[in-house]
Short mmCIF file of C-alpha atoms and ligand atoms in Angstrom, two decimals:
data_model
loop_
_atom_site.label_atom_id
_atom_site.label_comp_id
_atom_site.label_asym_id
_atom_site.label_seq_id
_atom_site.Cartn_x
_atom_site.Cartn_y
_atom_site.Cartn_z
CA MET A 1 -15.55 -32.28 -2.31
CA LYS A 2 -12.07 -32.44 -3.94
CA ILE A 3 -8.98 -30.17 -2.48
CA THR A 4 -5.61 -29.64 -4.30
CA VAL A 5 -2.68 -28.52 -2.44
CA ILE A 6 -0.03 -26.82 -5.00
CA GLY A 7 3.39 -27.18 -3.40
CA ALA A 8 4.50 -30.10 -1.07
CA GLY A 9 6.70 -28.10 1.34
CA HIS A 10 6.40 -27.54 4.93
CA VAL A 11 3.24 -25.58 4.62
CA GLY A 12 1.53 -27.72 1.63
CA ALA A 13 2.54 -30.83 3.32
CA THR A 14 1.28 -30.03 6.87
CA ALA A 15 -2.01 -28.35 5.43
CA ALA A 16 -2.56 -31.50 3.41
CA HIS A 17 -2.42 -33.66 6.25
CA ARG A 18 -4.85 -31.71 8.31
CA ILE A 19 -7.22 -31.38 5.65
CA ALA A 20 -7.53 -35.22 5.67
CA GLU A 21 -7.42 -35.77 9.62
CA MET A 22 -10.32 -33.21 9.48
CA GLN A 23 -11.93 -35.23 6.70
CA LEU A 24 -12.47 -31.84 4.78
CA ALA A 25 -12.63 -33.68 1.43
CA LYS A 26 -13.12 -37.46 0.11
CA GLU A 27 -10.09 -36.89 -2.32
CA VAL A 28 -6.79 -34.45 -1.49
CA VAL A 29 -4.14 -33.89 -4.22
CA LEU A 30 -0.68 -32.99 -3.10
CA LEU A 31 1.36 -31.46 -6.37
CA ASP A 32 4.88 -30.23 -6.70
CA ILE A 33 7.37 -29.50 -9.44
CA VAL A 34 9.84 -31.94 -7.69
CA GLU A 35 9.12 -35.45 -8.90
CA GLY A 36 8.78 -38.10 -5.99
CA ILE A 37 8.13 -35.85 -3.07
CA PRO A 38 4.68 -35.33 -3.25
CA GLN A 39 4.02 -39.16 -4.07
CA GLY A 40 6.26 -40.16 -1.32
CA LYS A 41 4.70 -37.58 1.43
CA ALA A 42 1.05 -38.07 0.40
CA LEU A 43 1.63 -41.75 0.62
CA ASP A 44 3.10 -41.46 4.14
CA MET A 45 -0.07 -39.08 5.17
CA TYR A 46 -2.47 -41.85 3.62
CA GLU A 47 -0.58 -44.63 5.76
CA SER A 48 -1.41 -42.88 8.92
CA GLY A 49 -4.99 -43.10 7.88
CA PRO A 50 -6.02 -46.46 10.11
CA ILE A 51 -4.15 -44.78 13.21
CA GLY A 52 -5.70 -41.29 12.38
CA LEU A 53 -9.11 -42.72 11.52
CA PHE A 54 -9.74 -40.93 8.20
CA ASP A 55 -10.50 -42.50 5.09
CA SER A 56 -10.08 -39.39 2.69
CA LYS A 57 -8.05 -40.50 -0.49
CA ILE A 58 -4.78 -38.41 -0.41
CA TYR A 59 -1.97 -38.75 -3.32
CA GLY A 60 1.00 -37.10 -4.80
CA THR A 61 1.58 -36.05 -8.31
CA ASN A 62 3.48 -33.91 -10.68
CA ASP A 63 0.65 -33.69 -13.07
CA TYR A 64 -1.83 -30.95 -13.26
CA GLN A 65 -4.57 -33.29 -14.93
CA ASP A 66 -4.78 -34.98 -11.65
CA THR A 67 -6.33 -31.84 -10.18
CA ALA A 68 -9.04 -31.80 -12.57
CA ASP A 69 -12.33 -30.64 -11.09
CA SER A 70 -10.99 -29.39 -7.54
CA ASP A 71 -13.38 -27.30 -5.41
CA ILE A 72 -10.62 -25.52 -3.63
CA ILE A 73 -6.98 -25.47 -4.18
CA LEU A 74 -4.68 -24.19 -1.80
CA ILE A 75 -1.43 -22.62 -3.16
CA THR A 76 1.81 -23.11 -1.53
CA ALA A 77 4.33 -23.15 -3.86
CA GLY A 78 7.02 -20.84 -3.78
CA MET A 79 10.16 -19.77 -1.81
CA ALA A 80 9.89 -18.95 1.44
CA ARG A 81 12.44 -16.34 3.49
CA LYS A 82 15.50 -17.14 4.94
CA PRO A 83 16.96 -14.71 7.92
CA GLY A 84 17.18 -11.01 6.63
CA MET A 85 15.13 -11.25 3.99
CA SER A 86 11.69 -9.39 3.93
CA ARG A 87 8.57 -11.31 2.43
CA GLU A 88 9.08 -8.68 -0.60
CA ASP A 89 12.31 -10.06 -1.23
CA LEU A 90 10.10 -13.08 -2.89
CA LEU A 91 8.34 -11.29 -5.14
CA LEU A 92 9.59 -11.58 -8.73
CA LYS A 93 10.45 -15.31 -8.29
CA ASN A 94 7.23 -16.48 -6.23
CA ALA A 95 5.14 -14.11 -8.68
CA THR A 96 6.72 -16.14 -11.60
CA ILE A 97 6.18 -19.49 -10.18
CA VAL A 98 2.25 -18.47 -8.92
CA LYS A 99 1.71 -17.15 -12.56
CA GLU A 100 2.44 -20.50 -13.91
CA VAL A 101 0.70 -22.57 -11.14
CA THR A 102 -2.69 -20.55 -11.62
CA ASP A 103 -2.80 -20.58 -15.35
CA ARG A 104 -2.35 -24.52 -15.11
CA ILE A 105 -4.95 -25.39 -12.25
CA MET A 106 -7.26 -22.93 -14.29
CA GLN A 107 -6.83 -25.67 -17.41
CA TYR A 108 -8.42 -28.62 -15.46
CA SER A 109 -10.75 -26.47 -12.69
CA SER A 110 -13.54 -24.26 -14.03
CA ASN A 111 -14.67 -22.81 -10.88
CA PRO A 112 -12.53 -23.54 -7.84
CA ILE A 113 -11.87 -21.67 -4.91
CA ILE A 114 -8.31 -20.43 -4.57
CA ILE A 115 -6.65 -19.79 -1.30
CA MET A 116 -3.10 -18.12 -1.51
CA VAL A 117 -0.53 -18.77 1.02
CA SER A 118 2.95 -17.84 -0.76
CA ASN A 119 4.64 -15.05 -0.11
CA PRO A 120 4.12 -11.80 -0.48
CA LEU A 121 0.63 -12.79 0.37
CA ASP A 122 -1.47 -9.91 -0.91
CA ILE A 123 0.38 -9.55 -4.05
CA MET A 124 0.33 -13.47 -5.07
CA THR A 125 -3.23 -13.07 -4.26
CA TYR A 126 -3.46 -10.42 -6.72
CA VAL A 127 -1.53 -12.39 -9.33
CA SER A 128 -3.80 -15.25 -8.84
CA TYR A 129 -7.11 -13.44 -9.16
CA VAL A 130 -5.67 -11.57 -12.70
CA ARG A 131 -4.59 -15.09 -14.09
CA SER A 132 -7.53 -16.87 -12.98
CA LYS A 133 -10.22 -14.36 -13.96
CA LEU A 134 -12.32 -15.96 -11.11
CA PRO A 135 -14.73 -13.85 -9.48
CA LYS A 136 -13.18 -12.02 -6.79
CA GLU A 137 -14.96 -13.76 -3.87
CA ARG A 138 -13.27 -17.04 -4.99
CA VAL A 139 -9.55 -15.72 -4.74
CA ILE A 140 -8.42 -15.24 -1.01
CA GLY A 141 -5.52 -14.71 0.57
CA MET A 142 -4.19 -16.30 4.23
CA ALA A 143 -2.76 -14.20 6.28
CA GLY A 144 -4.87 -12.29 8.78
CA VAL A 145 -5.82 -15.56 10.57
CA LEU A 146 -2.14 -16.61 11.03
CA ASP A 147 -0.91 -12.93 12.18
CA SER A 148 -4.34 -12.97 14.62
CA ALA A 149 -3.76 -16.30 16.09
CA ARG A 150 -0.14 -15.54 16.83
CA PHE A 151 -1.46 -12.25 18.40
CA ARG A 152 -3.73 -14.11 20.58
CA SER A 153 -1.13 -16.48 21.53
CA PHE A 154 1.03 -13.97 22.80
CA ILE A 155 -1.87 -12.53 24.72
CA ALA A 156 -2.70 -15.78 26.39
CA GLU A 157 0.50 -16.41 27.59
CA GLU A 158 0.89 -13.09 28.88
CA LEU A 159 -2.23 -13.36 31.16
CA ASN A 160 -1.92 -16.78 31.66
CA VAL A 161 -5.27 -17.35 30.16
CA SER A 162 -7.07 -19.79 27.85
CA MET A 163 -6.48 -19.08 24.04
CA LYS A 164 -10.11 -19.99 23.35
CA ASP A 165 -10.93 -17.02 25.43
CA ILE A 166 -8.99 -14.06 22.84
CA ASN A 167 -10.69 -12.50 20.15
CA ALA A 168 -8.46 -10.41 18.15
CA PHE A 169 -7.84 -9.69 14.60
CA VAL A 170 -4.63 -8.14 12.69
CA LEU A 171 -5.79 -6.50 9.34
CA GLY A 172 -3.38 -5.11 6.42
CA GLY A 173 -1.01 -6.76 4.11
CA HIS A 174 0.79 -9.41 5.49
CA GLY A 175 4.48 -8.00 6.05
CA ASP A 176 5.69 -5.30 8.55
CA SER A 177 2.96 -2.62 7.73
CA MET A 178 0.29 -4.97 9.48
CA VAL A 179 -2.33 -3.51 11.80
CA PRO A 180 -3.22 -5.09 15.18
CA VAL A 181 -6.43 -3.59 15.99
CA VAL A 182 -6.25 -3.50 19.83
CA LYS A 183 -9.53 -1.63 19.97
CA TYR A 184 -11.71 -4.73 19.07
CA THR A 185 -9.20 -7.02 21.22
CA ASN A 186 -11.15 -8.74 23.99
CA ILE A 187 -10.71 -11.51 26.51
CA ALA A 188 -14.27 -12.87 27.02
CA GLY A 189 -15.68 -10.10 26.07
CA ILE A 190 -13.37 -7.85 28.49
CA PRO A 191 -11.36 -5.05 26.56
CA LEU A 192 -7.86 -5.94 26.40
CA THR A 193 -6.93 -2.01 27.53
CA GLU A 194 -8.69 -3.30 31.24
CA LEU A 195 -6.23 -6.01 31.76
CA LEU A 196 -2.82 -5.10 30.31
CA CYS A 197 -1.08 -1.39 30.39
CA GLN A 198 -0.46 0.16 27.23
CA GLU A 199 3.26 -0.87 27.09
CA LYS A 200 2.76 -3.82 27.24
CA ILE A 201 0.24 -4.17 24.83
CA ASP A 202 2.81 -2.23 22.43
CA SER A 203 5.53 -4.92 22.97
CA LEU A 204 2.76 -7.69 22.14
CA VAL A 205 1.87 -5.98 18.83
CA ASP A 206 5.48 -5.09 18.12
CA ARG A 207 6.03 -9.27 18.61
CA THR A 208 2.95 -10.14 16.51
CA ARG A 209 4.32 -7.73 13.38
CA LYS A 210 7.73 -9.49 13.87
CA GLY A 211 6.24 -12.77 14.43
CA GLY A 212 7.12 -14.49 10.96
CA ALA A 213 10.62 -13.33 11.50
CA GLU A 214 11.12 -14.20 15.24
CA ILE A 215 10.51 -18.04 13.52
CA VAL A 216 12.74 -17.79 10.34
CA ASN A 217 15.56 -16.54 12.86
CA TYR A 218 15.17 -19.80 14.72
CA LEU A 219 14.97 -22.52 11.56
CA LYS A 220 17.71 -20.30 9.53
CA ASP A 221 16.37 -22.03 6.44
CA GLY A 222 12.89 -21.76 6.04
CA SER A 223 9.80 -19.94 7.65
CA ALA A 224 7.10 -20.97 9.66
CA TYR A 225 4.45 -23.55 8.56
CA TYR A 226 2.48 -25.13 11.84
CA ALA A 227 0.59 -22.22 12.20
CA PRO A 228 0.33 -21.07 9.01
CA ALA A 229 -1.22 -24.31 7.53
CA ALA A 230 -3.49 -24.40 10.54
CA SER A 231 -4.47 -21.10 9.50
CA ALA A 232 -5.16 -21.85 5.73
CA VAL A 233 -7.19 -24.95 6.98
CA GLU A 234 -9.36 -22.94 9.28
CA MET A 235 -10.60 -20.96 6.27
CA ILE A 236 -11.06 -24.09 4.15
CA ASP A 237 -13.28 -25.70 7.08
CA ALA A 238 -15.36 -22.63 6.83
CA ILE A 239 -15.77 -23.09 3.40
CA VAL A 240 -16.64 -26.63 3.33
CA HIS A 241 -19.01 -26.42 6.31
CA ASP A 242 -20.45 -23.33 5.06
CA ARG A 243 -19.86 -21.81 8.48
CA LYS A 244 -20.19 -18.02 7.56
CA ARG A 245 -17.05 -17.64 9.88
CA ILE A 246 -15.64 -13.93 10.34
CA LEU A 247 -12.23 -13.89 9.64
CA PRO A 248 -9.64 -11.66 8.51
CA CYS A 249 -8.50 -12.43 5.14
CA SER A 250 -7.13 -10.49 2.21
CA THR A 251 -9.57 -9.96 -0.42
CA LEU A 252 -10.11 -7.44 -3.33
CA VAL A 253 -11.37 -4.17 -1.83
CA THR A 254 -13.63 -2.24 -3.86
CA GLY A 255 -14.42 1.10 -1.88
CA GLN A 256 -14.54 -0.50 1.77
CA TYR A 257 -12.33 1.88 3.91
CA GLY A 258 -12.05 4.16 1.30
CA MET A 259 -9.56 1.52 -0.45
CA ASP A 260 -10.08 0.32 -4.09
CA ASN A 261 -9.15 -2.32 -6.15
CA VAL A 262 -6.04 -3.67 -3.59
CA PHE A 263 -6.07 -7.00 -2.03
CA ILE A 264 -5.42 -6.53 1.62
CA GLY A 265 -6.59 -8.03 4.97
CA VAL A 266 -9.81 -7.00 6.23
CA PRO A 267 -12.59 -8.95 8.09
CA VAL A 268 -14.97 -10.99 5.79
CA LYS A 269 -17.68 -13.47 6.23
CA ILE A 270 -16.32 -16.77 4.45
CA GLY A 271 -18.60 -19.79 3.73
CA LYS A 272 -19.40 -22.17 0.71
CA ASN A 273 -19.22 -19.50 -1.98
CA GLY A 274 -15.88 -17.92 -0.56
CA ILE A 275 -16.06 -14.33 0.71
CA GLU A 276 -19.78 -13.73 1.21
CA GLU A 277 -19.21 -10.03 2.65
CA VAL A 278 -16.71 -7.79 3.48
CA LEU A 279 -17.33 -6.13 6.95
CA GLU A 280 -16.45 -2.59 7.39
CA ILE A 281 -15.85 -1.88 11.06
CA ASN A 282 -15.20 1.63 12.58
CA LEU A 283 -11.43 2.07 12.67
CA ASP A 284 -9.99 5.11 14.55
CA THR A 285 -7.79 7.64 12.42
CA ALA A 286 -4.45 6.18 13.31
CA GLU A 287 -5.52 2.20 12.44
CA LEU A 288 -7.52 3.42 9.36
CA GLU A 289 -4.13 5.64 7.96
CA ALA A 290 -1.85 2.57 8.52
CA LEU A 291 -4.38 0.22 6.84
CA ARG A 292 -4.34 2.62 3.51
CA GLN A 293 -0.41 2.88 3.91
CA SER A 294 -0.08 -1.06 4.13
CA ALA A 295 -2.35 -1.33 1.12
CA SER A 296 -0.57 1.70 -1.05
CA ILE A 297 2.68 -0.48 -0.17
CA VAL A 298 0.69 -3.48 -1.89
CA GLU A 299 -0.69 -1.64 -4.93
CA SER A 300 2.99 -0.30 -5.85
CA ASN A 301 4.25 -4.07 -5.74
CA CYS A 302 1.85 -5.10 -8.09
CA SER A 303 2.37 -2.43 -10.30
CA ASN A 304 5.72 -3.51 -10.66
CA LEU A 305 4.29 -6.77 -12.00
CA ALA A 306 2.60 -5.25 -15.06
CA ASP A 307 4.76 -6.70 -17.24
CA LEU A 308 4.73 -10.16 -16.00
CA LEU A 309 1.22 -10.24 -15.90
CA SER A 310 0.18 -9.34 -19.29
P1 LIG B 401 8.89 -25.00 0.93
O1 LIG B 401 10.37 -24.34 0.36
O2 LIG B 401 8.87 -25.87 2.21
O3 LIG B 401 7.92 -25.42 0.00
C1 LIG B 401 7.65 -24.86 -1.12
C2 LIG B 401 7.38 -25.73 -2.44
O4 LIG B 401 6.76 -25.29 -3.56
C3 LIG B 401 8.81 -26.82 -2.66
O5 LIG B 401 8.34 -28.20 -2.28
C4 LIG B 401 8.95 -26.48 -4.01
O6 LIG B 401 9.42 -27.60 -4.85
C5 LIG B 401 7.36 -26.36 -4.34
N1 LIG B 401 7.31 -25.28 -5.81
C6 LIG B 401 8.40 -24.54 -6.21
N2 LIG B 401 8.16 -24.10 -7.22
C7 LIG B 401 6.74 -24.73 -7.67
C8 LIG B 401 6.00 -24.98 -8.84
N3 LIG B 401 6.35 -24.30 -10.18
N4 LIG B 401 4.98 -25.73 -8.92
C9 LIG B 401 4.69 -26.55 -7.65
N5 LIG B 401 5.62 -26.64 -6.99
C10 LIG B 401 6.55 -25.77 -6.92
O7 LIG B 401 8.29 -23.46 1.51
P2 LIG B 401 6.93 -23.37 2.64
O8 LIG B 401 7.57 -23.12 3.90
O9 LIG B 401 6.22 -24.42 2.43
O10 LIG B 401 6.11 -22.11 2.17
C11 LIG B 401 5.60 -21.69 0.82
C12 LIG B 401 5.21 -20.27 0.69
O11 LIG B 401 4.53 -19.88 1.58
C13 LIG B 401 6.28 -19.27 0.81
O12 LIG B 401 6.31 -18.55 -0.40
C14 LIG B 401 6.22 -18.90 2.06
O13 LIG B 401 6.64 -17.47 2.13
C15 LIG B 401 4.78 -18.55 2.16
N6 LIG B 401 4.52 -18.62 3.78
C16 LIG B 401 3.26 -17.72 3.75
C17 LIG B 401 2.84 -17.69 5.01
C18 LIG B 401 1.34 -16.69 5.08
O14 LIG B 401 0.98 -16.13 6.25
N7 LIG B 401 0.53 -16.14 4.06
C19 LIG B 401 2.89 -17.96 6.28
C20 LIG B 401 4.05 -19.34 5.85
C21 LIG B 401 4.99 -19.41 4.55
#
């Protein structure tokens, strides 16, 4: 297994180190446009091997030839948000970067699975899908795992119970229009609605929607990266170990939930072939409407990129 991480910034470097620590690949390549940064960070990570007890070969580069024959490529290259910015504010700049990165990686890897992290997430996943010409099952966006982890952590804190017992998922686009699905949220099988009043649930849902901005406002000069990196690596772990996990991921829907040809967060089965199934679950009318509304925002942003992608 060879895993390449593009972008040696906060998310990329944190993810690369976690991939090595979890021994998910024999070879981990960290690539960035800035000279020295990926080399220095990767060497530092490699030197933690004897203490962390991993043997992965991990190295940094600015040369795409070093990414040749990667099985999985995690794309984190691009700008992150600053206070007051929405994810959509990153659109044109990051679309240009993701287009170039995808073109370059595809020169050296013929059939990788791409996991997208760069924002605005669903749109960048679409850009990479179009440029890579890979089957839709092999280009996957990371957002729902993170948004769900945030929701689960807030619920655990509120109820003072173990995070392990919280099942929850967040669907839709990775933005203010995301759709936390309360109906299927449970604590060791007990519906959330049995344990918290509606007002409290609403406030946790609201905090989840604004979870990214909460951290941006603290950091001032960048966005979250520990939970995002952990979320992306959870998806990589599911692929490497063919775990058939059910995770909310951004995928190209083809008729499911009444939506077509748009990348959006829905529950999927994820294993060695990437996305192996899209699960269509029952949503109530308001949730379905919110999901479609979220998809239409993604769609209109994608159509603005027609010139760039041609
Ligand atoms: P960062 O600024 O720390 O790192 C980005 C890295 O990309 C930098 O090292 C930069 O030199 C590199 N880069 C820029 N252009 C490049 C190119 N053409 N080729 C190769 N590398 C290039 O940013 P951070 O915090 O790591 O975030 C990365 C992206 O991930 C941002 O777009 C951010 O919004 C997004 N993000 C998405 C999340 C999600 O849930 N999907 C969660 C957190 C961040």
